[in-house]
Amino acid sequence: MSKTSVMETDQPDFSEVVHLIAAARQHAYQAVNTTLIELYWQVGAYISNKIKAAEWGDGVVDALARHLAITQPNLKGFTRANLFRMRQFYETYQDDKIVSALLRQLPWTHNLTILSRSKHAEEREFYLRMAVQEKWSSRELERQFTTALFERVILNPVKVSAVLTQTQPDALNVFKDSYVVDFLNLQQEHSEADLHQGLLGKLKHFLLELGRDFCFVGSEFPVQVGKQDFALDLLFFHRGLNALVAIELKVDKFQPEHLGKLNFYLEALDRDHRKAHENPAIGVLLCASKDDEVVEYALSRSLSPAMIAEYQTQLPDKKLLQAKLHEFYMLNLAQGAGE
């Protein structure tokens, strides 16, 4: 045996040390970010209180920005515009202690995006929580606003079977009623093969759209029952739910009979592939469109932990969704006043 091959064979496992270094770097980054956000909060509070007490006018903020630029030439981020953003940052969240804890877990750019693009306090809190939970990059956060995630979640709650609600209540916070796959650039008329291959080709994008903790297991995953061979479209594993997630694709409108095949796959996964420490497999039927009443009827008697969702090949009309959300809030307000 050569000296090289011996060295390669005897090479100790350094992965634990690499993990410790990576964790320390992440902790250091988070500590620096928390300190920076706390500084911006304190500066914003100082400016806000001075202006409220009529000790300062807006012009004093201009003078402060110039003073810092001269006396602290290496200091970044304290322009006139940013100082006013710090004031807005503080005044927006000063009375919300629960939300203010989330702010310090996100970079300043994320906070500015959420502050500038959200129209309601509920929307701000939603994106703050999701950005922390999903660890979105700045670009991905911008995309979630563009796809109107908040409006879609509020207006169209995810439709799941009663079994899934009972056995995995956290699944309601994991899955969505609709998934935007505009990154596939599919033609209006497309086949199931087009959709399938597109998702595989853009798997990283699809995983981001699915959400954090999804791990890809396989495509056309082989399932053998009796003497027959079947192929499940897509199989994932969700670490948080500790369960396999089977996704069946349909390029037409949801039909009740679609659910039967999905249930069949879930039974096969649980009997032949699920490990002892895992929860029962979850099924997702991803369709081009669906009638919510038909979905409700189909899921009401289902004994499987399953859900029906639709995919959208184009970005949703955000203005239309915002108008519907406004109607939703007004309706709830009127109902609350009538009680």
Coordinates of C-alpha atoms in Angstrom, one line a residue:
M1 CA 0.0 0.0 0.0
S2 CA 1.4 3.4 -0.9
K3 CA 2.2 6.1 1.7
T4 CA -0.4 8.4 0.2
S5 CA -3.2 5.8 0.5
V6 CA -2.2 5.1 4.1
M7 CA -2.4 8.8 5.0
E8 CA -5.8 9.1 3.3
T9 CA -7.1 6.1 5.1
D10 CA -5.8 7.2 8.5
Q11 CA -6.9 10.8 8.1
P12 CA -8.9 11.7 11.2
D13 CA -12.4 13.3 11.0
F14 CA -12.1 17.0 11.5
S15 CA -15.7 17.8 10.7
E16 CA -16.6 18.5 14.3
V17 CA -13.9 21.2 14.5
V18 CA -15.0 22.7 11.3
H19 CA -18.6 22.8 12.7
L20 CA -17.4 24.5 15.9
I21 CA -15.5 27.2 13.9
A22 CA -18.6 27.8 11.7
A23 CA -20.8 28.0 14.8
A24 CA -18.5 30.5 16.4
R25 CA -18.3 32.7 13.3
Q26 CA -22.1 32.7 13.1
H27 CA -22.4 33.6 16.8
A28 CA -19.8 36.4 16.4
Y29 CA -21.7 37.7 13.3
Q30 CA -25.0 37.6 15.2
A31 CA -23.5 39.4 18.2
V32 CA -22.1 42.2 16.0
N33 CA -25.5 42.5 14.2
T34 CA -27.4 42.6 17.5
T35 CA -25.1 45.4 18.8
L36 CA -25.5 47.4 15.6
I37 CA -29.3 47.1 15.6
E38 CA -29.3 48.1 19.3
L39 CA -27.2 51.1 18.4
Y40 CA -29.6 52.2 15.6
W41 CA -32.5 51.7 18.1
Q42 CA -30.8 54.0 20.7
V43 CA -29.9 56.6 18.1
G44 CA -33.5 56.5 16.7
A45 CA -34.9 56.9 20.2
Y46 CA -32.6 59.8 21.0
I47 CA -33.6 61.7 17.8
S48 CA -37.3 60.9 18.3
N49 CA -37.3 62.1 21.9
K50 CA -35.5 65.3 21.0
I51 CA -37.9 66.1 18.2
K52 CA -41.0 65.3 20.3
A53 CA -39.7 67.5 23.1
A54 CA -39.3 70.3 20.5
E55 CA -35.6 70.5 21.4
W56 CA -34.7 69.6 17.8
G57 CA -36.2 70.3 14.4
D58 CA -35.6 68.2 11.3
G59 CA -32.7 70.5 10.4
V60 CA -30.8 69.4 13.4
V61 CA -30.7 65.9 12.1
D62 CA -29.0 67.3 8.9
A63 CA -26.4 69.0 11.2
L64 CA -25.9 65.7 13.1
A65 CA -25.2 63.8 9.9
R66 CA -22.7 66.5 8.8
H67 CA -21.0 66.5 12.2
L68 CA -20.6 62.7 12.2
A69 CA -19.3 62.7 8.6
I70 CA -16.6 65.2 9.7
T71 CA -15.7 63.9 13.1
Q72 CA -16.1 60.2 12.3
P73 CA -15.0 59.9 8.6
N74 CA -14.7 56.1 8.8
L75 CA -18.2 55.7 10.2
K76 CA -20.7 54.2 7.8
G77 CA -24.5 54.2 7.8
F78 CA -25.2 57.6 9.5
T79 CA -26.3 59.7 6.6
R80 CA -29.3 62.0 7.0
A81 CA -31.6 59.5 5.3
N82 CA -30.5 56.7 7.6
L83 CA -30.8 58.8 10.7
F84 CA -34.4 59.5 9.8
R85 CA -34.9 55.7 9.2
M86 CA -33.5 55.0 12.7
R87 CA -36.1 57.4 14.1
Q88 CA -38.9 55.7 12.1
F89 CA -37.5 52.3 13.2
Y90 CA -37.8 53.2 16.8
E91 CA -41.1 55.0 16.6
T92 CA -42.7 52.0 14.7
Y93 CA -41.8 49.4 17.2
Q94 CA -41.3 51.2 20.5
D95 CA -44.5 49.9 22.0
D96 CA -44.2 46.3 20.8
K97 CA -41.8 44.4 23.1
I98 CA -42.5 41.0 21.5
V99 CA -41.7 42.2 18.0
S100 CA -38.8 44.3 19.1
A101 CA -37.0 41.1 20.1
L102 CA -37.2 39.9 16.5
L103 CA -35.6 43.0 15.1
R104 CA -32.2 42.3 16.7
Q105 CA -32.1 38.9 15.0
L106 CA -32.2 40.4 11.5
P107 CA -29.7 42.5 9.5
W108 CA -30.4 46.2 9.1
T109 CA -31.2 45.8 5.4
H110 CA -33.9 43.2 6.2
N111 CA -35.4 45.5 8.8
L112 CA -35.5 48.4 6.3
T113 CA -37.1 46.2 3.7
I114 CA -39.9 45.1 6.1
L115 CA -40.3 48.6 7.4
S116 CA -40.7 50.2 4.0
R117 CA -42.8 47.6 2.2
S118 CA -45.3 46.6 4.9
K119 CA -48.6 48.4 5.2
H120 CA -49.9 47.0 8.4
A121 CA -48.5 46.1 11.8
E122 CA -49.6 42.5 11.3
E123 CA -47.7 42.4 8.0
R124 CA -44.5 43.7 9.6
E125 CA -44.7 41.1 12.3
F126 CA -45.5 38.3 9.8
Y127 CA -42.4 39.1 7.7
L128 CA -40.2 39.6 10.8
R129 CA -41.1 36.1 12.1
M130 CA -40.8 34.4 8.7
A131 CA -37.4 36.0 7.9
V132 CA -36.1 34.8 11.3
Q133 CA -37.6 31.4 11.0
E134 CA -36.7 30.8 7.3
K135 CA -33.4 32.7 7.5
W136 CA -34.2 34.4 4.2
S137 CA -31.5 36.3 2.3
S138 CA -32.1 39.9 1.4
R139 CA -33.0 38.9 -2.1
E140 CA -35.4 36.1 -0.9
L141 CA -37.1 38.5 1.5
E142 CA -37.7 40.9 -1.4
R143 CA -39.2 38.0 -3.5
Q144 CA -41.6 37.1 -0.7
F145 CA -43.0 40.7 -0.8
T146 CA -43.2 40.5 -4.6
T147 CA -45.1 37.2 -4.4
A148 CA -47.5 38.8 -1.8
L149 CA -46.9 35.9 0.6
F150 CA -48.6 37.7 3.5
E151 CA -51.8 38.4 1.5
R152 CA -51.9 34.9 0.2
V153 CA -51.5 33.3 3.6
I154 CA -54.2 35.6 5.2
L155 CA -56.7 35.3 2.4
N156 CA -56.2 31.6 1.6
P157 CA -55.3 29.5 4.7
V158 CA -53.8 26.1 3.9
K159 CA -56.3 23.3 3.3
V160 CA -55.3 20.1 5.1
S161 CA -57.1 16.9 6.3
A162 CA -58.3 16.7 9.9
V163 CA -55.8 13.9 10.5
L164 CA -52.9 16.2 9.6
T165 CA -54.2 18.9 11.9
Q166 CA -54.5 16.5 14.8
T167 CA -51.2 14.6 14.4
Q168 CA -49.0 17.4 13.1
P169 CA -50.5 20.8 14.0
D170 CA -47.2 22.5 13.2
A171 CA -47.7 21.5 9.6
L172 CA -50.2 24.4 9.3
N173 CA -47.2 26.8 9.7
V174 CA -45.0 24.8 7.2
F175 CA -47.2 24.4 4.1
K176 CA -49.0 27.0 2.0
D177 CA -52.2 27.1 0.0
S178 CA -50.3 28.1 -3.1
Y179 CA -46.8 28.0 -4.3
V180 CA -45.4 30.5 -6.8
V181 CA -43.1 28.9 -9.4
D182 CA -42.6 31.8 -11.8
F183 CA -38.9 31.0 -11.9
L184 CA -39.8 28.0 -14.2
N185 CA -40.9 30.2 -17.1
L186 CA -43.4 27.6 -18.1
Q187 CA -45.7 28.2 -21.1
Q188 CA -49.4 28.6 -20.3
E189 CA -50.0 25.2 -21.9
H190 CA -47.5 22.8 -20.3
S191 CA -47.4 19.1 -19.5
E192 CA -46.8 17.3 -16.2
A193 CA -43.3 16.4 -17.6
D194 CA -42.6 20.1 -18.2
L195 CA -43.5 20.9 -14.6
H196 CA -41.6 18.0 -13.2
Q197 CA -38.4 18.6 -15.1
G198 CA -38.7 22.3 -14.5
L199 CA -38.8 21.8 -10.7
L200 CA -35.9 19.4 -10.8
G201 CA -33.9 21.9 -12.9
K202 CA -34.6 24.7 -10.5
L203 CA -34.6 22.6 -7.3
K204 CA -32.8 25.2 -5.2
H205 CA -35.5 27.8 -6.1
F206 CA -38.2 25.3 -5.4
L207 CA -36.7 24.4 -2.0
L208 CA -36.7 28.1 -1.1
E209 CA -40.3 28.4 -2.1
L210 CA -41.2 25.3 -0.1
G211 CA -39.5 26.7 3.0
R212 CA -36.8 25.9 5.5
D213 CA -36.0 22.3 6.7
F214 CA -37.2 20.6 3.4
C215 CA -34.6 18.1 2.2
F216 CA -34.8 16.5 -1.3
V217 CA -34.9 12.7 -1.3
G218 CA -35.7 11.8 -4.9
S219 CA -37.6 12.2 -8.1
E220 CA -39.9 9.4 -9.5
F221 CA -39.2 7.7 -6.2
P222 CA -39.8 3.9 -6.8
V223 CA -42.6 2.4 -4.8
Q224 CA -43.2 -1.4 -5.2
V225 CA -46.5 -2.9 -4.0
G226 CA -47.2 -6.5 -4.7
K227 CA -45.7 -7.2 -8.1
Q228 CA -46.4 -3.7 -9.5
D229 CA -43.9 -0.8 -9.7
F230 CA -45.0 2.8 -9.1
A231 CA -43.2 6.1 -9.2
L232 CA -43.9 8.9 -6.8
D233 CA -43.3 12.3 -8.5
L234 CA -41.2 14.0 -5.8
L235 CA -40.2 12.9 -2.3
F236 CA -38.8 15.2 0.4
F237 CA -38.1 15.0 4.1
H238 CA -39.0 17.8 6.5
R239 CA -36.6 17.9 9.5
G240 CA -38.9 20.0 11.7
L241 CA -41.9 17.7 11.2
N242 CA -39.6 14.6 11.2
A243 CA -41.6 13.1 8.3
L244 CA -41.3 12.2 4.6
V245 CA -43.3 14.6 2.4
A246 CA -44.7 13.1 -0.9
I247 CA -45.6 15.6 -3.6
E248 CA -47.8 14.5 -6.5
L249 CA -48.0 16.9 -9.5
K250 CA -51.2 17.6 -11.5
V251 CA -51.3 20.2 -14.3
D252 CA -55.0 20.3 -14.4
K253 CA -57.8 21.2 -11.8
F254 CA -58.0 19.2 -8.7
Q255 CA -60.3 16.2 -8.9
P256 CA -61.3 14.1 -5.9
E257 CA -59.9 10.9 -7.4
H258 CA -56.4 12.4 -7.3
L259 CA -56.4 12.0 -3.6
G260 CA -56.8 8.3 -3.8
K261 CA -53.5 7.8 -5.5
L262 CA -51.7 10.1 -3.0
N263 CA -53.2 8.1 -0.1
F264 CA -51.9 4.9 -1.7
Y265 CA -48.4 6.4 -1.9
L266 CA -48.5 7.5 1.8
E267 CA -49.6 4.0 2.9
A268 CA -46.7 2.5 0.9
L269 CA -44.2 5.0 2.3
D270 CA -45.3 4.3 5.9
R271 CA -45.2 0.5 5.5
D272 CA -42.0 0.1 3.5
H273 CA -39.9 3.3 3.8
R274 CA -40.6 5.2 7.0
K275 CA -38.0 4.7 9.8
A276 CA -39.2 3.8 13.3
H277 CA -38.4 7.2 14.8
E278 CA -40.2 9.2 12.0
N279 CA -43.7 10.5 12.0
P280 CA -46.2 9.3 9.3
A281 CA -45.6 10.5 5.8
I282 CA -47.4 13.7 4.7
G283 CA -48.9 14.1 1.2
V284 CA -49.1 17.2 -0.9
L285 CA -51.2 17.3 -4.1
L286 CA -49.9 20.2 -6.1
C287 CA -52.4 21.2 -8.8
A288 CA -52.8 23.9 -11.4
S289 CA -56.0 25.0 -9.8
K290 CA -58.7 23.9 -7.3
D291 CA -62.2 24.6 -6.1
D292 CA -62.0 25.1 -2.4
E293 CA -65.4 23.6 -1.7
V294 CA -64.4 20.4 -3.6
V295 CA -61.2 20.3 -1.7
E296 CA -63.0 20.6 1.6
Y297 CA -65.4 17.8 0.7
A298 CA -62.5 15.6 -0.5
L299 CA -60.4 16.1 2.6
S300 CA -63.2 15.9 5.2
R301 CA -63.3 12.0 5.1
S302 CA -59.6 11.5 4.3
L303 CA -57.8 9.3 6.8
S304 CA -54.4 10.4 5.6
P305 CA -52.3 13.4 6.7
A306 CA -52.7 15.2 3.3
M307 CA -53.2 18.6 1.8
I308 CA -54.2 20.2 -1.5
A309 CA -52.3 23.2 -2.8
E310 CA -52.0 24.9 -6.2
Y311 CA -49.0 26.2 -8.1
Q312 CA -48.9 29.6 -9.8
T313 CA -46.6 30.0 -12.8
Q314 CA -46.8 33.8 -12.8
L315 CA -46.4 36.4 -10.0
P316 CA -49.8 37.1 -8.4
D317 CA -51.5 40.5 -8.9
K318 CA -50.3 42.1 -5.7
K319 CA -52.6 45.2 -6.0
L320 CA -55.6 42.9 -6.4
L321 CA -54.6 40.9 -3.4
Q322 CA -54.1 44.0 -1.3
A323 CA -57.5 45.3 -2.2
K324 CA -59.0 41.9 -1.2
L325 CA -57.1 42.1 2.1
H326 CA -58.4 45.5 2.7
E327 CA -62.0 44.2 2.2
F328 CA -61.1 41.3 4.6
Y329 CA -60.0 43.7 7.3
M330 CA -63.0 45.9 6.9
L331 CA -65.4 42.9 7.0
N332 CA -63.8 41.7 10.2
L333 CA -63.9 45.2 11.7
A334 CA -67.6 45.5 10.9
Q335 CA -68.3 42.0 12.4
G336 CA -66.4 42.9 15.5
A337 CA -68.3 46.2 15.9
G338 CA -71.6 44.3 15.6
E339 CA -70.9 41.8 18.3

